[in-house]
Amino acid sequence: MKRALITGITGQDGSYLADLLLEKGYEVHGIIRRASTFNTARIDHLYVDPHINGVRLFLHYGDLADSVNLVKLVYDLKPDEIYHLGAQSHVRVSFDIPEYTADVTGVGTIRILEAIRETGIRSRFYQASSSEMFGKAQEIPQTEQTPFWPRSPYGVSKVFSYWATVNYRESYGLNACNGILFNHESPRRGETFVTRKISRAVAAIKRGLQKELFLGNLEAKRDWGYAPEYVAGMWQMLQRDSGDDFVLATNETHTVREFCEAAFEHVDLDWKEFVKHDPRYERPAEVDILIGNAAKAKKILGWEAKTRFNDLVRLMVDADMELLERKTVREHLGDQP
């Protein structure tokens, strides 16, 4: 039985990856931060689903800022594979807390890599790199060879982590991979990310629970795929005998405006009647267009994105419509007056 360790297991990607690895017979260990409230909603089904052997899923308290704890976990668990997905992952928020973002998203990766080196366990290592590293894109579409020009503290931190992974691979012979994943969404996406913010608002507006949706730059272009397909690509990368770097993308780009149009149209509403601009959601430095070429991943891994843009939008809106049907109005609105 293979053993995997996942940082960020309670996030969108971590939860789908846990699903996948358990289905493949892995023993799965996840690192979670200690908090006064539970934040395991995305993986709770793995404990209650009678078809899942919950004995193979274990959670450990830890923090990417605590190198001693990380070394101890790697030494004690001796994982075959480590998937490093944990980060301060919100781009806009990284402008507000740049130092914290650099420490957790950037230096946190060094702490994991050092834990592997220090213990001598030789775990295969996956680094969750990001299309935000391309930032002010130097070519269209972007590939593994495109120069980086990050436009946020988050992007800068991810570039640091990318090169740290390459450096440890070349310096110490680690089987370490960078997955340069373009935007990938799902019903498990966090509610502050623009795609989920839109799909959730569409459902609430359709039900009469919300009147308006405030967004920032509607003209930003992104390459949006479906998260479960992308975590399968992560796993495929670590099944090779040597580390490498791969772009995972759909090779299509769409604006935030197009996402709004498709989402509202799916429930027979005109987005122009509800969407308002709020400059607070604008970034100090914008990434105008991201579109990835995943030809290398297709050739070497046999991976390609299958869920197209309009299908993804409909899937997310339908999920939020269903979710809202199961929740009370008060649950949706929280404690807001």
Coordinates of C-alpha atoms in Angstrom, one line a residue:
M1 CA 0.0 0.0 0.0
K2 CA 1.5 3.4 -1.0
R3 CA 1.4 6.2 1.5
A4 CA 0.8 9.8 0.5
L5 CA 1.1 13.0 2.5
I6 CA -1.0 16.0 1.3
T7 CA -0.5 19.6 2.5
G8 CA -3.7 21.6 1.9
I9 CA -5.8 18.5 2.1
T10 CA -8.9 20.5 3.2
G11 CA -8.8 22.7 0.1
Q12 CA -10.4 22.1 -3.3
D13 CA -7.5 20.3 -4.8
G14 CA -6.5 18.5 -1.7
S15 CA -10.0 17.0 -1.2
Y16 CA -10.2 15.8 -4.8
L17 CA -6.7 14.3 -4.6
A18 CA -7.7 12.5 -1.3
D19 CA -10.7 11.1 -3.2
L20 CA -8.5 9.9 -6.0
L21 CA -5.7 8.4 -3.9
L22 CA -8.1 6.5 -1.6
E23 CA -9.8 5.1 -4.7
K24 CA -6.4 3.9 -5.9
G25 CA -5.8 2.1 -2.6
Y26 CA -3.4 4.6 -0.9
E27 CA -3.0 5.3 2.7
V28 CA -3.6 9.1 2.8
H29 CA -2.2 11.5 5.4
G30 CA -3.1 15.2 5.4
I31 CA -1.8 18.2 7.3
I32 CA -4.3 20.6 8.7
R33 CA -3.9 23.8 10.8
R34 CA -5.3 23.9 14.3
A35 CA -8.3 26.2 14.4
S36 CA -11.1 26.9 16.8
T37 CA -13.6 25.8 14.2
F38 CA -13.7 22.7 11.9
N39 CA -12.6 23.4 8.3
T40 CA -12.8 19.8 7.0
A41 CA -16.1 20.1 5.2
R42 CA -14.6 19.1 1.8
I43 CA -13.3 15.8 3.1
D44 CA -16.0 15.0 5.7
H45 CA -17.6 12.6 3.2
L46 CA -14.6 10.4 3.3
Y47 CA -15.4 9.5 6.9
V48 CA -19.1 8.9 6.4
D49 CA -19.2 7.2 3.0
P50 CA -19.7 3.5 3.6
H51 CA -17.8 2.7 0.4
I52 CA -14.6 4.4 1.7
N53 CA -12.4 2.7 4.2
G54 CA -11.8 5.7 6.5
V55 CA -9.0 3.8 8.3
R56 CA -6.8 4.8 5.4
L57 CA -7.3 8.6 5.9
F58 CA -5.4 10.3 8.7
L59 CA -5.1 14.0 9.6
H60 CA -2.2 15.6 11.5
Y61 CA -2.0 19.1 12.9
G62 CA 0.8 21.1 11.4
D63 CA 1.8 24.4 9.8
L64 CA 4.0 25.3 6.8
A65 CA 5.7 27.9 9.0
D66 CA 6.8 25.1 11.5
S67 CA 9.8 23.3 10.0
V68 CA 10.4 21.1 13.1
N69 CA 6.9 19.7 12.9
L70 CA 7.3 19.1 9.1
V71 CA 10.5 17.2 9.5
K72 CA 9.0 15.1 12.3
L73 CA 5.9 14.2 10.1
V74 CA 8.0 13.2 7.1
Y75 CA 10.3 11.1 9.3
D76 CA 7.5 9.4 11.1
L77 CA 5.2 8.8 8.1
K78 CA 7.9 8.0 5.5
P79 CA 5.5 8.8 2.7
D80 CA 6.1 7.5 -0.8
E81 CA 4.6 10.7 -2.3
I82 CA 4.2 14.2 -1.0
Y83 CA 1.7 16.5 -2.6
H84 CA 2.4 20.1 -1.6
L85 CA -0.8 22.0 -2.2
G86 CA -1.0 24.1 0.9
A87 CA -0.5 27.9 0.5
Q88 CA -2.0 31.3 1.1
S89 CA -3.7 30.9 -2.3
H90 CA -5.8 34.0 -2.8
V91 CA -4.1 36.3 -5.3
R92 CA -5.9 39.5 -4.3
V93 CA -5.4 38.9 -0.6
S94 CA -1.7 38.4 -1.2
F95 CA -1.4 42.1 -1.8
D96 CA -2.8 42.7 1.7
I97 CA -0.6 40.2 3.5
P98 CA 2.5 39.9 1.3
E99 CA 4.9 38.9 4.1
Y100 CA 2.7 36.1 5.3
T101 CA 2.1 34.9 1.7
A102 CA 5.9 34.8 1.0
D103 CA 6.5 32.8 4.2
V104 CA 3.8 30.2 3.8
T105 CA 3.5 30.0 0.0
G106 CA 7.2 30.5 -0.8
V107 CA 9.4 29.5 2.1
G108 CA 6.9 26.8 3.2
T109 CA 8.0 24.9 0.1
I110 CA 11.7 25.0 1.2
R111 CA 10.7 23.7 4.6
I112 CA 9.0 20.6 2.9
L113 CA 12.0 20.0 0.6
E114 CA 14.4 20.3 3.5
A115 CA 12.4 17.8 5.4
I116 CA 12.7 15.3 2.6
R117 CA 16.5 16.0 2.3
E118 CA 17.2 15.9 6.0
T119 CA 15.3 12.7 6.7
G120 CA 16.6 10.9 3.6
I121 CA 13.2 9.4 3.0
R122 CA 13.4 10.2 -0.8
S123 CA 9.7 10.8 -1.1
R124 CA 8.5 11.8 -4.6
F125 CA 7.5 15.4 -4.4
Y126 CA 4.8 17.4 -6.2
Q127 CA 4.8 21.2 -6.1
A128 CA 1.6 23.1 -6.9
S129 CA 2.9 25.7 -9.2
S130 CA 0.6 28.3 -10.8
S131 CA -0.1 30.0 -14.1
E132 CA 0.0 33.2 -12.0
M133 CA 3.8 32.9 -12.3
F134 CA 3.5 33.9 -16.0
G135 CA 1.7 37.1 -14.9
K136 CA 2.5 39.7 -17.6
A137 CA 2.6 36.9 -20.2
Q138 CA 5.6 37.0 -22.5
E139 CA 4.0 34.7 -25.1
I140 CA 0.6 33.3 -25.9
P141 CA -0.1 30.5 -25.1
Q142 CA 2.2 29.8 -22.2
T143 CA 4.3 26.7 -22.0
E144 CA 6.9 25.2 -19.7
Q145 CA 9.5 27.4 -21.5
T146 CA 7.7 30.7 -21.2
P147 CA 9.6 33.2 -18.9
F148 CA 7.9 34.1 -15.7
W149 CA 6.8 37.7 -14.9
P150 CA 4.7 37.5 -11.7
R151 CA 2.3 40.3 -10.9
S152 CA 1.4 39.7 -7.3
P153 CA 3.1 38.6 -4.0
Y154 CA 1.3 35.3 -4.6
G155 CA 2.9 34.9 -8.1
V156 CA 6.3 35.9 -6.8
S157 CA 6.1 33.3 -4.0
K158 CA 5.1 30.6 -6.5
V159 CA 8.1 31.5 -8.7
F160 CA 10.3 31.0 -5.6
S161 CA 8.7 27.6 -4.9
Y162 CA 9.1 26.6 -8.5
W163 CA 12.8 27.3 -8.7
A164 CA 13.3 25.8 -5.2
T165 CA 11.8 22.6 -6.5
V166 CA 14.0 22.6 -9.6
N167 CA 17.1 23.4 -7.4
Y168 CA 16.5 20.5 -5.0
R169 CA 15.8 18.1 -8.0
E170 CA 19.1 19.1 -9.6
S171 CA 21.2 19.5 -6.4
Y172 CA 20.1 16.4 -4.5
G173 CA 18.5 14.2 -7.1
L174 CA 15.0 14.4 -5.7
N175 CA 12.1 13.1 -7.8
A176 CA 10.4 16.4 -7.7
C177 CA 7.8 17.8 -10.1
N178 CA 6.3 21.2 -10.7
G179 CA 2.7 21.1 -11.9
I180 CA 2.1 24.5 -13.6
L181 CA -1.7 24.4 -13.3
F182 CA -3.9 27.0 -14.9
N183 CA -7.1 28.0 -13.2
H184 CA -9.2 24.9 -12.3
E185 CA -12.6 25.2 -10.7
S186 CA -15.3 23.0 -9.2
P187 CA -18.3 23.1 -6.8
R188 CA -15.7 22.8 -4.0
R189 CA -13.9 26.0 -5.0
G190 CA -13.7 28.6 -2.2
E191 CA -16.5 31.1 -2.1
T192 CA -14.1 34.1 -2.3
F193 CA -12.7 33.0 -5.7
V194 CA -14.4 34.7 -8.6
T195 CA -15.8 31.7 -10.3
R196 CA -17.5 30.3 -7.2
K197 CA -18.5 33.8 -6.2
I198 CA -20.4 34.1 -9.5
S199 CA -22.0 30.7 -9.4
R200 CA -23.1 31.1 -5.8
A201 CA -24.5 34.6 -6.5
V202 CA -26.4 33.3 -9.5
A203 CA -28.1 30.6 -7.4
A204 CA -28.9 33.2 -4.7
I205 CA -30.2 35.8 -7.1
K206 CA -32.4 33.2 -8.9
R207 CA -33.9 32.2 -5.5
G208 CA -34.5 35.8 -4.6
L209 CA -32.0 35.8 -1.7
Q210 CA -29.5 38.3 -3.3
K211 CA -30.0 41.3 -5.5
E212 CA -26.6 42.2 -6.8
L213 CA -23.1 40.8 -7.5
F214 CA -20.1 43.0 -7.1
L215 CA -16.9 42.1 -9.1
G216 CA -13.6 43.7 -10.1
N217 CA -12.0 43.4 -13.5
L218 CA -14.5 41.8 -15.9
E219 CA -12.0 41.7 -18.8
A220 CA -9.4 39.5 -17.2
K221 CA -8.9 36.4 -19.4
R222 CA -8.3 33.0 -17.8
D223 CA -7.9 29.4 -18.9
W224 CA -10.5 27.6 -16.8
G225 CA -10.6 23.8 -16.4
Y226 CA -12.2 21.2 -14.0
A227 CA -10.3 20.5 -10.8
P228 CA -10.8 16.7 -10.5
E229 CA -9.1 16.3 -13.9
Y230 CA -6.2 18.4 -12.8
V231 CA -5.5 16.5 -9.6
A232 CA -5.4 13.3 -11.8
G233 CA -2.6 15.0 -13.6
M234 CA -0.8 15.6 -10.4
W235 CA -0.9 11.9 -9.6
Q236 CA 0.3 11.0 -13.1
M237 CA 3.4 13.3 -12.7
L238 CA 4.6 11.4 -9.6
Q239 CA 4.2 8.0 -11.3
R240 CA 7.3 8.7 -13.5
D241 CA 10.8 7.6 -12.4
S242 CA 12.2 11.1 -12.7
G243 CA 10.9 14.6 -11.9
D244 CA 9.9 17.1 -14.5
D245 CA 7.7 20.2 -15.0
F246 CA 4.3 20.2 -16.7
V247 CA 1.7 22.8 -17.8
L248 CA -1.9 21.6 -17.3
A249 CA -4.4 23.7 -19.1
T250 CA -7.3 23.7 -21.6
N251 CA -5.7 25.9 -24.2
E252 CA -8.8 28.1 -24.2
T253 CA -9.2 31.5 -22.6
H254 CA -12.4 33.3 -21.5
T255 CA -13.1 36.6 -19.7
V256 CA -14.7 37.0 -16.3
R257 CA -17.5 38.7 -18.3
E258 CA -18.0 35.6 -20.3
F259 CA -18.2 33.5 -17.2
C260 CA -20.9 35.8 -15.9
E261 CA -22.8 35.7 -19.1
A262 CA -22.8 31.9 -19.3
A263 CA -23.7 31.5 -15.6
F264 CA -26.7 33.8 -15.6
E265 CA -27.9 32.6 -19.0
H266 CA -28.0 29.1 -17.6
V267 CA -30.8 30.2 -15.2
D268 CA -32.5 32.4 -17.8
L269 CA -31.2 35.7 -16.3
D270 CA -29.5 38.7 -17.9
W271 CA -26.2 39.3 -16.1
K272 CA -26.2 43.0 -16.9
E273 CA -29.1 43.5 -14.6
F274 CA -27.3 42.2 -11.5
V275 CA -23.5 42.6 -11.9
K276 CA -21.9 45.8 -10.6
H277 CA -18.3 46.9 -10.5
D278 CA -16.5 47.4 -7.3
P279 CA -12.9 48.8 -7.5
R280 CA -12.0 47.2 -4.2
Y281 CA -11.8 43.9 -6.0
E282 CA -9.3 45.3 -8.6
R283 CA -5.6 44.1 -8.2
P284 CA -2.9 46.7 -8.0
A285 CA -1.2 44.9 -10.9
E286 CA -3.5 42.9 -13.1
V287 CA -2.8 39.7 -15.1
D288 CA -4.6 40.4 -18.4
I289 CA -4.5 37.0 -20.2
L290 CA -3.6 33.5 -19.2
I291 CA -3.8 30.6 -21.7
G292 CA -1.8 27.4 -21.4
N293 CA -0.5 24.9 -23.9
A294 CA -0.5 21.4 -22.3
A295 CA 1.0 19.6 -25.3
K296 CA 3.9 18.3 -23.2
A297 CA 1.6 16.8 -20.6
K298 CA -0.5 15.1 -23.4
K299 CA 2.6 13.7 -25.0
I300 CA 4.4 12.4 -21.9
L301 CA 1.6 11.8 -19.4
G302 CA -1.4 11.2 -21.8
W303 CA -3.2 13.9 -19.9
E304 CA -5.6 16.4 -21.4
A305 CA -8.5 18.5 -20.2
K306 CA -11.9 17.1 -21.1
T307 CA -14.5 19.4 -19.4
R308 CA -15.0 22.5 -21.6
F309 CA -15.8 26.0 -20.4
N310 CA -19.6 26.1 -20.8
D311 CA -20.0 22.6 -19.2
L312 CA -17.9 23.8 -16.3
V313 CA -20.0 26.9 -15.7
R314 CA -23.2 24.9 -15.9
L315 CA -21.8 22.3 -13.5
M316 CA -20.9 24.9 -10.9
V317 CA -24.2 26.8 -11.1
D318 CA -26.2 23.6 -10.9
A319 CA -24.2 22.5 -7.8
D320 CA -24.9 25.9 -6.1
M321 CA -28.5 25.8 -7.0
E322 CA -28.8 22.3 -5.4
L323 CA -26.8 23.4 -2.4
L324 CA -29.0 26.4 -1.8
E325 CA -32.1 24.2 -1.9
R326 CA -30.7 22.3 1.1
K327 CA -29.8 25.4 3.1
T328 CA -32.0 27.9 4.9
V329 CA -31.9 31.5 4.1
R330 CA -30.2 32.3 7.4
E331 CA -27.5 29.7 6.6
H332 CA -26.8 31.4 3.3
L333 CA -26.7 34.9 4.7
G334 CA -24.8 34.0 7.8
D335 CA -25.1 36.5 10.7
Q336 CA -25.2 39.5 8.4
P337 CA -27.9 42.1 9.3

